[in-house]
């Protein structure tokens, strides 16, 4: 079975500093997509960033970037210049090209402190 | 904008009742999902469907069933609700083209007493 593991249940960071959230996954497939989703207190899920496994270049979206290590099956999220609005649950997720099921990790609760 | 609508936001049901959670999407997506979200456990996949009348078990299908009679509608059924099914249930649909974008409903909070 395909699994996603987030080993940090909670993290905190000072405003304007940088924080990295960890994610590992397990799959026997070679082609897949990886995602980070943010869930603020409103509970609405928001896509933060996406990475295609065949692309070697790490994805970047403004203050958000990933460190994708395919061989290690690792997909960490770096948030630079943290803002109070980044406070949320963050979920790592992935889906393979061949399967139709999208799996999520247990989440990391991030608190940005003023 | 894609819209995924879960008809019931908050429900309170009694143990043993049959519960229907309805989900409708308006973008002709083939793939739809039901997850439950619990603190510390993240989103766990209950069932998913990749076409009308097609369904696949996820990681925690016990106690649940689903129905996909029309492409736009994916229903989650609790045949006999139990207190351990108290949770938030999230429906989602997936657009495969352009990078696999998943769209979530607003969630259904179910309390079983």
Tab-separated table of C-alpha atoms in Angstrom:
chain	number	residue	atom	x	y	z
A	1	UNK	CA	0.000	0.000	0.000
A	2	UNK	CA	1.107	3.524	-0.691
A	3	UNK	CA	1.768	5.535	2.433
A	4	UNK	CA	2.665	9.064	3.426
A	5	UNK	CA	4.426	9.835	6.701
A	6	UNK	CA	4.736	13.187	8.410
A	7	UNK	CA	6.846	12.713	11.507
A	8	UNK	CA	6.329	16.148	13.054
A	9	UNK	CA	2.865	16.478	14.621
A	10	UNK	CA	3.506	20.074	15.690
A	11	UNK	CA	6.014	22.784	14.909
A	12	UNK	CA	6.388	26.448	15.698
A	13	UNK	CA	8.428	29.244	14.185
A	14	UNK	CA	8.963	32.911	14.854
A	15	UNK	CA	7.516	35.344	12.405
A	16	UNK	CA	9.931	36.131	9.520
A	17	UNK	CA	12.013	33.023	10.145
A	18	UNK	CA	12.276	29.869	8.051
A	19	UNK	CA	10.792	26.485	8.855
A	20	UNK	CA	10.961	23.091	7.157
A	21	UNK	CA	8.247	20.459	7.336
A	22	UNK	CA	9.162	16.859	6.614
A	23	UNK	CA	7.375	14.236	4.562
A	24	UNK	CA	8.344	10.768	3.401
A	25	UNK	CA	6.335	8.425	1.252
A	26	UNK	CA	6.412	4.902	0.015
A	27	UNK	CA	5.389	3.681	-3.397
A	28	UNK	CA	6.574	1.162	-5.936
A	29	UNK	CA	5.501	3.429	-8.772
A	30	UNK	CA	7.952	5.594	-10.635
A	31	UNK	CA	5.649	8.335	-11.873
A	32	UNK	CA	3.630	10.368	-9.447
A	33	UNK	CA	2.743	13.809	-8.157
A	34	UNK	CA	3.476	15.164	-4.707
A	35	UNK	CA	1.609	17.964	-2.975
A	36	UNK	CA	1.559	20.121	0.103
A	37	UNK	CA	-1.830	21.331	1.268
A	38	UNK	CA	-2.598	23.905	3.914
A	39	UNK	CA	-5.689	23.737	6.108
A	40	UNK	CA	-6.280	26.928	8.128
A	41	UNK	CA	-8.823	27.074	10.955
A	42	UNK	CA	-11.552	27.586	8.361
A	43	UNK	CA	-10.919	23.931	7.394
A	44	UNK	CA	-10.790	24.717	3.698
A	45	UNK	CA	-7.953	22.810	2.021
A	46	UNK	CA	-5.622	25.023	-0.004
A	47	UNK	CA	-2.981	23.773	-2.428
A	48	UNK	CA	0.408	25.202	-1.480
A	49	UNK	CA	2.733	23.555	-3.973
A	50	UNK	CA	2.957	20.595	-6.313
A	51	UNK	CA	5.871	18.558	-7.696
A	52	UNK	CA	5.955	16.056	-10.515
A	53	UNK	CA	8.266	13.164	-9.756
A	54	UNK	CA	9.922	13.163	-13.170
A	55	UNK	CA	11.020	16.786	-12.772
A	56	UNK	CA	14.395	17.108	-11.106
A	57	UNK	CA	14.032	20.790	-10.369
A	58	UNK	CA	12.427	21.534	-7.024
A	59	UNK	CA	9.131	23.412	-7.223
A	60	UNK	CA	8.897	26.944	-5.830
A	61	UNK	CA	5.889	29.150	-5.161
A	62	UNK	CA	6.859	32.533	-3.709
A	63	UNK	CA	7.920	31.873	-0.086
A	64	UNK	CA	7.265	28.138	-0.387
A	65	UNK	CA	9.736	25.674	-1.841
A	66	UNK	CA	10.301	21.945	-1.690
A	67	UNK	CA	13.290	19.684	-1.358
A	68	UNK	CA	12.393	16.625	-3.395
A	69	UNK	CA	14.707	13.651	-2.972
A	70	UNK	CA	13.274	10.891	-5.151
A	71	UNK	CA	15.735	8.181	-4.197
A	72	UNK	CA	15.102	8.822	-0.517
A	73	UNK	CA	11.351	9.239	-1.120
A	74	UNK	CA	11.448	12.495	0.762
A	75	UNK	CA	9.482	15.671	0.052
A	76	UNK	CA	10.013	18.482	2.541
A	77	UNK	CA	8.396	21.920	2.491
A	78	UNK	CA	10.362	25.036	3.329
A	79	UNK	CA	8.514	28.187	4.297
A	80	UNK	CA	10.653	31.301	4.200
A	81	UNK	CA	9.852	34.602	5.885
A	82	UNK	CA	7.044	32.967	7.871
A	83	UNK	CA	3.914	35.029	8.325
A	84	UNK	CA	1.162	34.810	10.932
A	85	UNK	CA	-1.222	33.722	8.173
A	86	UNK	CA	0.878	30.609	7.614
A	87	UNK	CA	-0.456	29.200	10.872
A	88	UNK	CA	-2.351	26.072	9.799
A	89	UNK	CA	-2.276	22.302	9.447
A	90	UNK	CA	-0.063	21.208	6.583
A	91	UNK	CA	-0.658	17.936	4.782
A	92	UNK	CA	1.656	16.123	2.424
A	93	UNK	CA	-0.089	14.074	-0.266
A	94	UNK	CA	0.618	12.099	-3.407
A	95	UNK	CA	-1.034	10.354	-6.299
A	96	UNK	CA	0.502	8.070	-8.885
A	97	UNK	CA	-0.064	8.165	-12.618
A	98	UNK	CA	-1.471	4.648	-12.681
A	99	UNK	CA	-3.692	4.652	-9.619
A	100	UNK	CA	-6.676	6.772	-8.786
A	101	UNK	CA	-6.281	7.055	-5.053
A	102	UNK	CA	-4.794	10.149	-3.468
A	103	UNK	CA	-3.150	9.605	-0.081
A	104	UNK	CA	-2.450	12.132	2.651
A	105	UNK	CA	-0.180	12.200	5.656
A	106	UNK	CA	-1.264	12.772	9.254
A	107	UNK	CA	-0.428	16.443	9.075
A	108	UNK	CA	1.844	18.916	10.842
A	109	UNK	CA	0.319	21.709	12.876
A	110	UNK	CA	2.412	24.828	12.297
A	111	UNK	CA	2.153	27.847	14.557
A	112	UNK	CA	3.815	31.095	13.569
A	113	UNK	CA	4.546	33.216	16.624
A	114	UNK	CA	4.692	37.014	16.551
B	1	UNK	CA	-14.657	27.711	-10.371
B	2	UNK	CA	-15.015	24.063	-9.547
B	3	UNK	CA	-17.492	23.464	-6.801
B	4	UNK	CA	-17.730	20.425	-4.576
B	5	UNK	CA	-20.825	20.584	-2.442
B	6	UNK	CA	-21.500	18.513	0.612
B	7	UNK	CA	-25.145	18.888	1.385
B	8	UNK	CA	-24.934	18.382	5.136
B	9	UNK	CA	-22.475	20.445	7.148
B	10	UNK	CA	-23.485	19.341	10.638
B	11	UNK	CA	-25.360	16.205	11.580
B	12	UNK	CA	-26.194	14.492	14.838
B	13	UNK	CA	-27.332	10.898	14.527
B	14	UNK	CA	-28.129	8.110	16.940
B	15	UNK	CA	-26.207	4.869	17.190
B	16	UNK	CA	-27.601	2.351	14.731
B	17	UNK	CA	-29.093	4.894	12.371
B	18	UNK	CA	-28.387	4.751	8.648
B	19	UNK	CA	-26.590	7.905	7.541
B	20	UNK	CA	-26.215	9.313	4.054
B	21	UNK	CA	-23.591	11.924	3.239
B	22	UNK	CA	-24.050	13.428	-0.188
B	23	UNK	CA	-21.422	15.039	-2.369
B	24	UNK	CA	-21.886	16.704	-5.744
B	25	UNK	CA	-19.287	18.175	-8.075
B	26	UNK	CA	-20.018	20.338	-11.071
B	27	UNK	CA	-16.964	19.824	-13.281
B	28	UNK	CA	-17.457	16.397	-14.802
B	29	UNK	CA	-14.541	14.878	-12.894
B	30	UNK	CA	-14.182	11.128	-13.068
B	31	UNK	CA	-12.381	10.687	-9.761
B	32	UNK	CA	-14.083	11.326	-6.453
B	33	UNK	CA	-13.067	10.537	-2.896
B	34	UNK	CA	-14.346	10.285	0.649
B	35	UNK	CA	-11.960	10.934	3.526
B	36	UNK	CA	-12.436	11.208	7.223
B	37	UNK	CA	-10.316	13.615	9.224
B	38	UNK	CA	-9.456	12.998	12.857
B	39	UNK	CA	-6.925	14.821	15.057
B	40	UNK	CA	-3.490	13.247	14.783
B	41	UNK	CA	-4.558	10.905	12.000
B	42	UNK	CA	-4.831	13.299	9.108
B	43	UNK	CA	-7.025	12.488	6.148
B	44	UNK	CA	-7.730	8.801	5.819
B	45	UNK	CA	-9.170	7.473	2.599
B	46	UNK	CA	-12.444	5.604	3.019
B	47	UNK	CA	-13.512	4.945	-0.560
B	48	UNK	CA	-12.826	6.387	-3.972
B	49	UNK	CA	-14.438	6.117	-7.364
B	50	UNK	CA	-12.944	6.589	-10.804
B	51	UNK	CA	-16.125	6.245	-12.849
B	52	UNK	CA	-19.858	5.814	-12.564
B	53	UNK	CA	-20.723	2.647	-10.636
B	54	UNK	CA	-17.014	1.997	-10.012
B	55	UNK	CA	-15.704	2.084	-6.477
B	56	UNK	CA	-12.564	1.060	-4.675
B	57	UNK	CA	-11.857	0.613	-0.990
B	58	UNK	CA	-9.428	2.945	0.640
B	59	UNK	CA	-7.626	2.388	3.907
B	60	UNK	CA	-10.617	2.360	6.278
B	61	UNK	CA	-13.724	1.090	4.440
B	62	UNK	CA	-15.149	-0.949	7.330
B	63	UNK	CA	-18.562	0.295	8.371
B	64	UNK	CA	-19.005	2.373	5.215
B	65	UNK	CA	-20.322	1.914	1.713
B	66	UNK	CA	-20.591	4.255	-1.251
B	67	UNK	CA	-22.756	4.859	-4.259
B	68	UNK	CA	-21.892	6.490	-7.583
B	69	UNK	CA	-24.957	6.257	-9.801
B	70	UNK	CA	-24.220	9.512	-11.605
B	71	UNK	CA	-20.887	11.043	-12.438
B	72	UNK	CA	-21.479	14.191	-10.447
B	73	UNK	CA	-22.670	12.531	-7.249
B	74	UNK	CA	-20.742	10.366	-4.799
B	75	UNK	CA	-22.545	9.297	-1.655
B	76	UNK	CA	-21.092	7.882	1.536
B	77	UNK	CA	-23.344	5.576	3.538
B	78	UNK	CA	-22.980	4.523	7.140
B	79	UNK	CA	-25.186	1.458	7.319
B	80	UNK	CA	-25.417	1.456	11.100
B	81	UNK	CA	-23.745	4.468	12.658
B	82	UNK	CA	-21.516	3.944	15.666
B	83	UNK	CA	-19.938	6.428	18.055
B	84	UNK	CA	-16.461	5.754	16.652
B	85	UNK	CA	-17.649	7.153	13.356
B	86	UNK	CA	-17.999	10.597	14.904
B	87	UNK	CA	-15.680	12.648	12.704
B	88	UNK	CA	-15.376	15.203	9.967
B	89	UNK	CA	-15.935	13.764	6.512
B	90	UNK	CA	-14.406	15.394	3.470
B	91	UNK	CA	-15.470	14.756	-0.098
B	92	UNK	CA	-13.169	15.615	-2.977
B	93	UNK	CA	-13.007	15.397	-6.737
B	94	UNK	CA	-9.915	15.272	-8.893
B	95	UNK	CA	-9.075	16.817	-12.200
B	96	UNK	CA	-6.339	14.682	-13.736
B	97	UNK	CA	-5.463	17.034	-16.563
B	98	UNK	CA	-2.953	19.778	-15.862
B	99	UNK	CA	-1.311	18.310	-12.827
B	100	UNK	CA	-3.872	16.446	-10.764
B	101	UNK	CA	-5.739	19.171	-8.949
B	102	UNK	CA	-7.983	17.991	-6.134
B	103	UNK	CA	-10.982	20.009	-5.008
B	104	UNK	CA	-12.494	19.579	-1.578
B	105	UNK	CA	-15.925	20.160	-0.200
B	106	UNK	CA	-16.377	22.115	3.015
B	107	UNK	CA	-16.718	18.984	5.123
B	108	UNK	CA	-19.506	17.297	7.020
B	109	UNK	CA	-19.260	17.153	10.791
B	110	UNK	CA	-20.982	14.008	11.983
B	111	UNK	CA	-21.667	13.297	15.635
B	112	UNK	CA	-23.044	9.892	16.561
B	113	UNK	CA	-24.600	9.730	20.013
